Amino acid sequence: MFMFAFSFRVGYLFPSEFLWLSVLIIQTLAFAMTLPYYIKFVNKVFIYILKNIENNIINSLLLISLSWFFIIFLTNYIFVEGSSVLTEFIMLFVIIGNAMLSYKMVYSLVSVNNKARELQEITRIDALTQLKNRESLYDDALQKINNSKCFTIIFVDLDNFKSVNDSFGHAIGDAYLIEFTKTVKEILNINDGFYRLHGDEFALLVDRLDIETFCREFEKLEFKNIPDGVSFRGASLGCSSFPVDGNDISKLLHLADFRMYQIKKEKHRIGT
């Protein structure tokens, strides 16, 4: 319909006896030139949208498309036959309806996008401790690497946590993990850069320069609120830094884990 209006107006540049022939030639050329791009758009964009969009948004999209059809139809009619009060009234009504439908569809799309963002945030948070998870650690560390910002990963493994679960049950074990998280946040004043990786394994992403002092403070932690008489049994820490120890987050985390394991082995050796 748009091409018809365009070709009709261009056709008036030629003698009136060739008007319809000019319109036909212009439309044919435009169709031939735009067909490959239209097919590419339909295959890559439009079909993908139709396959993945929700039904209520599809209905809005169809209504908007229908209203655009009427707008272009009325525009063509006005070009050919001229305007009247009735056609102007109908045109105004269709445009208002199109605007309302467009806003409704945009609102639906924004709502869906917000829900997807909220769901993504939920999947990046540990359900028990409400800390960020391993995926968040990778993303945050990668962002620092891309910005060439120095940082240190501190890998934390709780000592003798298995004995807490075995002796007191998993409910007390969960309370132990929650209290550990609260204590670290309060005493070390850490509101961000604190992650639960798995089970009793945690990690910190810190920008502090004096890591040794920070780790010594960490190892002196004591629970403020002891869950059912289970006092804090300590933790083993291992560190790696960017860019000193590398620029690959997986290797940095593995190195921090390895250094933590060496410290834990030394503790066991001294304990025996």
mmCIF file of C-alpha atoms in Angstrom:
data_model
loop_
_atom_site.group_PDB
_atom_site.id
_atom_site.type_symbol
_atom_site.label_atom_id
_atom_site.label_comp_id
_atom_site.label_asym_id
_atom_site.label_seq_id
_atom_site.Cartn_x
_atom_site.Cartn_y
_atom_site.Cartn_z
ATOM 1 C CA MET A 1 0.000 0.000 0.000
ATOM 2 C CA PHE A 2 2.854 2.377 0.794
ATOM 3 C CA MET A 3 4.540 1.538 -2.500
ATOM 4 C CA PHE A 4 1.268 2.104 -4.335
ATOM 5 C CA ALA A 5 0.982 5.601 -2.869
ATOM 6 C CA PHE A 6 4.627 6.363 -3.686
ATOM 7 C CA SER A 7 4.430 5.024 -7.230
ATOM 8 C CA PHE A 8 1.186 6.860 -7.859
ATOM 9 C CA ARG A 9 2.683 10.180 -6.834
ATOM 10 C CA VAL A 10 5.798 9.596 -8.954
ATOM 11 C CA GLY A 11 3.573 8.544 -11.870
ATOM 12 C CA TYR A 12 2.101 12.036 -11.973
ATOM 13 C CA LEU A 13 5.508 13.292 -13.105
ATOM 14 C CA PHE A 14 4.925 11.556 -16.435
ATOM 15 C CA PRO A 15 2.249 12.301 -19.061
ATOM 16 C CA SER A 16 -1.235 11.330 -17.857
ATOM 17 C CA GLU A 17 -1.733 8.774 -20.651
ATOM 18 C CA PHE A 18 1.230 6.791 -19.245
ATOM 19 C CA LEU A 19 0.147 7.085 -15.590
ATOM 20 C CA TRP A 20 -0.867 3.468 -14.972
ATOM 21 C CA LEU A 21 2.074 2.100 -16.983
ATOM 22 C CA SER A 22 4.467 4.293 -14.964
ATOM 23 C CA VAL A 23 2.889 3.113 -11.706
ATOM 24 C CA LEU A 24 3.222 -0.526 -12.767
ATOM 25 C CA ILE A 25 6.874 -0.136 -13.781
ATOM 26 C CA ILE A 26 7.807 1.711 -10.565
ATOM 27 C CA GLN A 27 6.079 -0.886 -8.384
ATOM 28 C CA THR A 28 7.692 -3.766 -10.261
ATOM 29 C CA LEU A 29 11.179 -2.274 -9.944
ATOM 30 C CA ALA A 30 10.645 -1.512 -6.250
ATOM 31 C CA PHE A 31 9.372 -5.046 -5.648
ATOM 32 C CA ALA A 32 12.357 -6.611 -7.428
ATOM 33 C CA MET A 33 14.838 -4.429 -5.515
ATOM 34 C CA THR A 34 13.355 -4.947 -2.076
ATOM 35 C CA LEU A 35 12.341 -8.629 -2.322
ATOM 36 C CA PRO A 36 15.736 -10.101 -1.195
ATOM 37 C CA TYR A 37 15.863 -7.788 1.841
ATOM 38 C CA TYR A 38 12.242 -8.542 2.658
ATOM 39 C CA ILE A 39 12.834 -12.309 2.540
ATOM 40 C CA LYS A 40 15.938 -11.924 4.715
ATOM 41 C CA PHE A 41 13.965 -9.868 7.209
ATOM 42 C CA VAL A 42 11.093 -12.354 7.295
ATOM 43 C CA ASN A 43 13.378 -15.370 7.745
ATOM 44 C CA LYS A 44 15.681 -13.882 10.392
ATOM 45 C CA VAL A 45 13.484 -11.446 12.278
ATOM 46 C CA PHE A 46 9.783 -11.806 11.686
ATOM 47 C CA ILE A 47 9.590 -15.614 11.875
ATOM 48 C CA TYR A 48 11.772 -15.599 14.999
ATOM 49 C CA ILE A 49 9.427 -13.066 16.599
ATOM 50 C CA LEU A 50 6.333 -15.104 15.752
ATOM 51 C CA LYS A 51 7.872 -18.293 17.169
ATOM 52 C CA ASN A 52 8.962 -16.747 20.470
ATOM 53 C CA ILE A 53 6.443 -14.020 21.196
ATOM 54 C CA GLU A 54 3.576 -14.440 23.646
ATOM 55 C CA ASN A 55 0.003 -14.791 22.350
ATOM 56 C CA ASN A 56 -1.245 -11.512 23.833
ATOM 57 C CA ILE A 57 1.601 -9.604 22.167
ATOM 58 C CA ILE A 58 0.901 -11.394 18.859
ATOM 59 C CA ASN A 59 -2.731 -10.238 19.061
ATOM 60 C CA SER A 60 -1.599 -6.665 19.674
ATOM 61 C CA LEU A 61 0.872 -6.925 16.800
ATOM 62 C CA LEU A 62 -1.843 -8.179 14.436
ATOM 63 C CA LEU A 63 -4.189 -5.365 15.457
ATOM 64 C CA ILE A 64 -1.424 -2.793 14.956
ATOM 65 C CA SER A 65 -0.656 -4.264 11.530
ATOM 66 C CA LEU A 66 -4.347 -4.110 10.636
ATOM 67 C CA SER A 67 -4.599 -0.494 11.774
ATOM 68 C CA TRP A 68 -1.517 0.383 9.714
ATOM 69 C CA PHE A 69 -3.200 -1.242 6.715
ATOM 70 C CA PHE A 70 -6.212 1.022 7.170
ATOM 71 C CA ILE A 71 -3.994 4.080 7.634
ATOM 72 C CA ILE A 72 -2.122 3.391 4.401
ATOM 73 C CA PHE A 73 -5.355 2.499 2.604
ATOM 74 C CA LEU A 74 -6.964 5.767 3.664
ATOM 75 C CA THR A 75 -3.806 7.680 2.728
ATOM 76 C CA ASN A 76 -3.901 6.160 -0.745
ATOM 77 C CA TYR A 77 -7.589 6.945 -1.030
ATOM 78 C CA ILE A 78 -6.937 10.566 -0.087
ATOM 79 C CA PHE A 79 -4.122 10.772 -2.671
ATOM 80 C CA VAL A 80 -6.386 9.479 -5.412
ATOM 81 C CA GLU A 81 -9.833 10.791 -4.542
ATOM 82 C CA GLY A 82 -9.046 13.723 -2.289
ATOM 83 C CA SER A 83 -9.989 14.348 1.326
ATOM 84 C CA SER A 84 -13.401 14.677 2.950
ATOM 85 C CA VAL A 85 -14.707 15.203 6.464
ATOM 86 C CA LEU A 86 -15.611 11.537 6.772
ATOM 87 C CA THR A 87 -12.207 10.232 5.598
ATOM 88 C CA GLU A 88 -10.402 12.697 7.869
ATOM 89 C CA PHE A 89 -12.522 11.543 10.828
ATOM 90 C CA ILE A 90 -11.874 7.878 10.038
ATOM 91 C CA MET A 91 -8.149 8.574 9.597
ATOM 92 C CA LEU A 92 -8.004 10.310 12.998
ATOM 93 C CA PHE A 93 -9.868 7.434 14.656
ATOM 94 C CA VAL A 94 -7.526 4.816 13.136
ATOM 95 C CA ILE A 95 -4.382 6.772 14.111
ATOM 96 C CA ILE A 96 -5.575 7.129 17.723
ATOM 97 C CA GLY A 97 -6.370 3.418 17.867
ATOM 98 C CA ASN A 98 -2.970 2.582 16.393
ATOM 99 C CA ALA A 99 -1.207 4.736 18.982
ATOM 100 C CA MET A 100 -3.103 3.073 21.842
ATOM 101 C CA LEU A 101 -2.313 -0.409 20.554
ATOM 102 C CA SER A 102 1.344 0.525 20.063
ATOM 103 C CA TYR A 103 1.646 1.749 23.647
ATOM 104 C CA LYS A 104 -0.082 -1.404 24.889
ATOM 105 C CA MET A 105 2.333 -3.630 22.978
ATOM 106 C CA VAL A 106 5.360 -1.641 24.153
ATOM 107 C CA TYR A 107 4.087 -1.962 27.733
ATOM 108 C CA SER A 108 3.757 -5.746 27.291
ATOM 109 C CA LEU A 109 7.270 -6.013 25.850
ATOM 110 C CA VAL A 110 8.754 -3.945 28.682
ATOM 111 C CA SER A 111 6.918 -6.094 31.248
ATOM 112 C CA VAL A 112 8.240 -9.291 29.675
ATOM 113 C CA ASN A 113 11.755 -7.845 29.587
ATOM 114 C CA ASN A 114 11.562 -6.854 33.269
ATOM 115 C CA LYS A 115 10.321 -10.320 34.237
ATOM 116 C CA ALA A 116 13.198 -11.887 32.296
ATOM 117 C CA ARG A 117 15.678 -9.579 34.058
ATOM 118 C CA GLU A 118 14.212 -10.464 37.465
ATOM 119 C CA LEU A 119 14.409 -14.167 36.638
ATOM 120 C CA GLN A 120 18.021 -13.759 35.568
ATOM 121 C CA GLU A 121 18.828 -12.033 38.862
ATOM 122 C CA ILE A 122 17.177 -14.859 40.795
ATOM 123 C CA THR A 123 19.284 -17.467 38.999
ATOM 124 C CA ARG A 124 22.442 -15.535 39.939
ATOM 125 C CA ILE A 125 21.662 -15.523 43.675
ATOM 126 C CA ASP A 126 22.237 -18.379 46.120
ATOM 127 C CA ALA A 127 18.858 -19.272 47.635
ATOM 128 C CA LEU A 128 20.158 -20.087 51.134
ATOM 129 C CA THR A 129 22.615 -17.271 51.870
ATOM 130 C CA GLN A 130 21.319 -14.685 49.349
ATOM 131 C CA LEU A 131 24.899 -14.236 48.164
ATOM 132 C CA LYS A 132 25.867 -14.034 44.526
ATOM 133 C CA ASN A 133 26.769 -17.386 42.952
ATOM 134 C CA ARG A 134 29.623 -18.681 40.795
ATOM 135 C CA GLU A 135 28.151 -17.266 37.598
ATOM 136 C CA SER A 136 28.052 -13.799 39.140
ATOM 137 C CA LEU A 137 31.668 -14.180 40.274
ATOM 138 C CA TYR A 138 32.761 -14.936 36.711
ATOM 139 C CA ASP A 139 30.824 -11.962 35.331
ATOM 140 C CA ASP A 140 32.103 -9.508 37.962
ATOM 141 C CA ALA A 141 35.714 -10.676 37.629
ATOM 142 C CA LEU A 142 35.540 -10.545 33.833
ATOM 143 C CA GLN A 143 34.269 -6.989 33.987
ATOM 144 C CA LYS A 144 37.236 -6.004 36.160
ATOM 145 C CA ILE A 145 39.631 -7.770 33.784
ATOM 146 C CA ASN A 146 38.148 -5.969 30.788
ATOM 147 C CA ASN A 147 38.589 -2.668 32.626
ATOM 148 C CA SER A 148 42.183 -3.605 33.617
ATOM 149 C CA LYS A 149 41.260 -3.173 37.282
ATOM 150 C CA CYS A 150 43.455 -5.088 39.740
ATOM 151 C CA PHE A 151 41.707 -7.449 42.142
ATOM 152 C CA THR A 152 42.280 -10.508 44.314
ATOM 153 C CA ILE A 153 40.163 -13.652 44.513
ATOM 154 C CA ILE A 154 40.040 -15.180 47.981
ATOM 155 C CA PHE A 155 38.837 -18.775 47.920
ATOM 156 C CA VAL A 156 37.273 -19.781 51.261
ATOM 157 C CA ASP A 157 36.578 -23.326 52.438
ATOM 158 C CA LEU A 158 34.967 -23.832 55.857
ATOM 159 C CA ASP A 159 36.902 -26.159 58.152
ATOM 160 C CA ASN A 160 35.160 -29.267 59.500
ATOM 161 C CA PHE A 161 31.805 -28.271 58.054
ATOM 162 C CA LYS A 162 30.955 -31.878 57.211
ATOM 163 C CA SER A 163 31.128 -32.740 60.907
ATOM 164 C CA VAL A 164 28.527 -30.030 61.605
ATOM 165 C CA ASN A 165 26.097 -31.656 59.183
ATOM 166 C CA ASP A 166 26.905 -35.146 60.425
ATOM 167 C CA SER A 167 26.569 -34.296 64.114
ATOM 168 C CA PHE A 168 23.733 -31.784 64.158
ATOM 169 C CA GLY A 169 21.872 -32.304 60.882
ATOM 170 C CA HIS A 170 21.537 -30.308 57.694
ATOM 171 C CA ALA A 171 19.129 -27.778 59.209
ATOM 172 C CA ILE A 172 21.824 -26.691 61.682
ATOM 173 C CA GLY A 173 24.368 -26.859 58.849
ATOM 174 C CA ASP A 174 22.255 -24.395 56.866
ATOM 175 C CA ALA A 175 21.997 -22.116 59.915
ATOM 176 C CA TYR A 176 25.778 -22.354 60.252
ATOM 177 C CA LEU A 177 26.250 -21.178 56.653
ATOM 178 C CA ILE A 178 23.782 -18.326 57.100
ATOM 179 C CA GLU A 179 25.463 -17.158 60.309
ATOM 180 C CA PHE A 180 28.861 -17.351 58.623
ATOM 181 C CA THR A 181 27.591 -15.148 55.807
ATOM 182 C CA LYS A 182 26.139 -12.594 58.234
ATOM 183 C CA THR A 183 29.312 -12.518 60.332
ATOM 184 C CA VAL A 184 31.577 -11.922 57.331
ATOM 185 C CA LYS A 185 29.346 -9.109 56.095
ATOM 186 C CA GLU A 186 29.101 -7.384 59.479
ATOM 187 C CA ILE A 187 32.614 -7.780 60.883
ATOM 188 C CA LEU A 188 34.566 -7.336 57.646
ATOM 189 C CA ASN A 189 32.071 -4.798 56.283
ATOM 190 C CA ILE A 190 31.603 -6.613 52.968
ATOM 191 C CA ASN A 191 28.421 -5.695 51.130
ATOM 192 C CA ASP A 192 29.510 -6.774 47.673
ATOM 193 C CA GLY A 193 32.054 -9.107 46.140
ATOM 194 C CA PHE A 194 31.023 -12.045 48.354
ATOM 195 C CA TYR A 195 29.936 -15.286 46.676
ATOM 196 C CA ARG A 196 28.835 -18.782 47.601
ATOM 197 C CA LEU A 197 30.285 -21.191 45.055
ATOM 198 C CA HIS A 198 29.074 -24.560 46.305
ATOM 199 C CA GLY A 199 28.301 -26.194 49.645
ATOM 200 C CA ASP A 200 30.807 -24.788 52.142
ATOM 201 C CA GLU A 201 32.927 -23.095 49.459
ATOM 202 C CA PHE A 202 32.855 -19.305 49.208
ATOM 203 C CA ALA A 203 34.826 -16.643 47.388
ATOM 204 C CA LEU A 204 35.545 -12.958 47.786
ATOM 205 C CA LEU A 205 36.481 -10.490 45.089
ATOM 206 C CA VAL A 206 38.428 -7.672 46.751
ATOM 207 C CA ASP A 207 40.376 -4.653 45.565
ATOM 208 C CA ARG A 208 42.365 -4.235 48.791
ATOM 209 C CA LEU A 209 46.128 -4.115 48.564
ATOM 210 C CA ASP A 210 46.925 -5.544 52.027
ATOM 211 C CA ILE A 211 45.502 -9.024 51.417
ATOM 212 C CA GLU A 212 47.555 -10.697 54.159
ATOM 213 C CA THR A 213 46.083 -8.437 56.849
ATOM 214 C CA PHE A 214 42.624 -8.986 55.420
ATOM 215 C CA CYS A 215 43.048 -12.776 55.525
ATOM 216 C CA ARG A 216 44.335 -12.665 59.124
ATOM 217 C CA GLU A 217 41.254 -10.706 60.138
ATOM 218 C CA PHE A 218 39.111 -13.224 58.302
ATOM 219 C CA GLU A 219 40.667 -16.187 60.122
ATOM 220 C CA LYS A 220 39.852 -14.584 63.519
ATOM 221 C CA LEU A 221 36.120 -14.542 62.851
ATOM 222 C CA GLU A 222 33.747 -15.690 65.550
ATOM 223 C CA PHE A 223 30.000 -16.044 65.269
ATOM 224 C CA LYS A 224 27.956 -13.318 66.937
ATOM 225 C CA ASN A 225 24.928 -15.587 67.194
ATOM 226 C CA ILE A 226 25.971 -19.194 67.661
ATOM 227 C CA PRO A 227 23.437 -21.525 65.963
ATOM 228 C CA ASP A 228 22.372 -24.183 68.550
ATOM 229 C CA GLY A 229 25.711 -24.105 70.305
ATOM 230 C CA VAL A 230 27.817 -24.725 67.184
ATOM 231 C CA SER A 231 30.666 -22.207 67.289
ATOM 232 C CA PHE A 232 32.621 -21.198 64.224
ATOM 233 C CA ARG A 233 35.181 -23.878 63.375
ATOM 234 C CA GLY A 234 37.398 -21.760 61.177
ATOM 235 C CA ALA A 235 38.097 -21.500 57.473
ATOM 236 C CA SER A 236 40.989 -22.035 55.075
ATOM 237 C CA LEU A 237 41.788 -19.332 52.546
ATOM 238 C CA GLY A 238 43.709 -19.228 49.289
ATOM 239 C CA CYS A 239 44.358 -16.196 47.083
ATOM 240 C CA SER A 240 45.194 -15.307 43.504
ATOM 241 C CA SER A 241 45.458 -11.877 41.941
ATOM 242 C CA PHE A 242 44.943 -10.197 38.608
ATOM 243 C CA PRO A 243 47.152 -9.456 36.726
ATOM 244 C CA VAL A 244 50.007 -10.957 38.768
ATOM 245 C CA ASP A 245 48.754 -14.539 38.586
ATOM 246 C CA GLY A 246 47.112 -14.356 35.163
ATOM 247 C CA ASN A 247 44.134 -12.914 33.339
ATOM 248 C CA ASP A 248 41.871 -15.962 32.983
ATOM 249 C CA ILE A 249 39.147 -16.141 35.633
ATOM 250 C CA SER A 250 38.976 -19.959 35.593
ATOM 251 C CA LYS A 251 42.721 -20.270 36.103
ATOM 252 C CA LEU A 252 42.719 -17.595 38.819
ATOM 253 C CA LEU A 253 39.945 -19.386 40.685
ATOM 254 C CA HIS A 254 41.694 -22.749 40.285
ATOM 255 C CA LEU A 255 44.952 -21.281 41.592
ATOM 256 C CA ALA A 256 43.207 -19.758 44.620
ATOM 257 C CA ASP A 257 41.527 -23.124 45.266
ATOM 258 C CA PHE A 258 44.879 -24.929 45.009
ATOM 259 C CA ARG A 259 46.550 -22.540 47.459
ATOM 260 C CA MET A 260 43.626 -22.941 49.858
ATOM 261 C CA TYR A 261 43.967 -26.720 49.642
ATOM 262 C CA GLN A 262 47.664 -26.507 50.476
ATOM 263 C CA ILE A 263 46.854 -24.472 53.586
ATOM 264 C CA LYS A 264 44.126 -26.930 54.577
ATOM 265 C CA LYS A 265 46.567 -29.851 54.209
ATOM 266 C CA GLU A 266 49.061 -28.046 56.412
ATOM 267 C CA LYS A 267 46.366 -27.563 59.062
ATOM 268 C CA HIS A 268 45.565 -31.286 59.009
ATOM 269 C CA ARG A 269 49.251 -32.154 59.239
ATOM 270 C CA ILE A 270 49.749 -29.912 62.259
ATOM 271 C CA GLY A 271 46.534 -31.191 63.826
ATOM 272 C CA THR A 272 47.620 -34.818 63.559
#
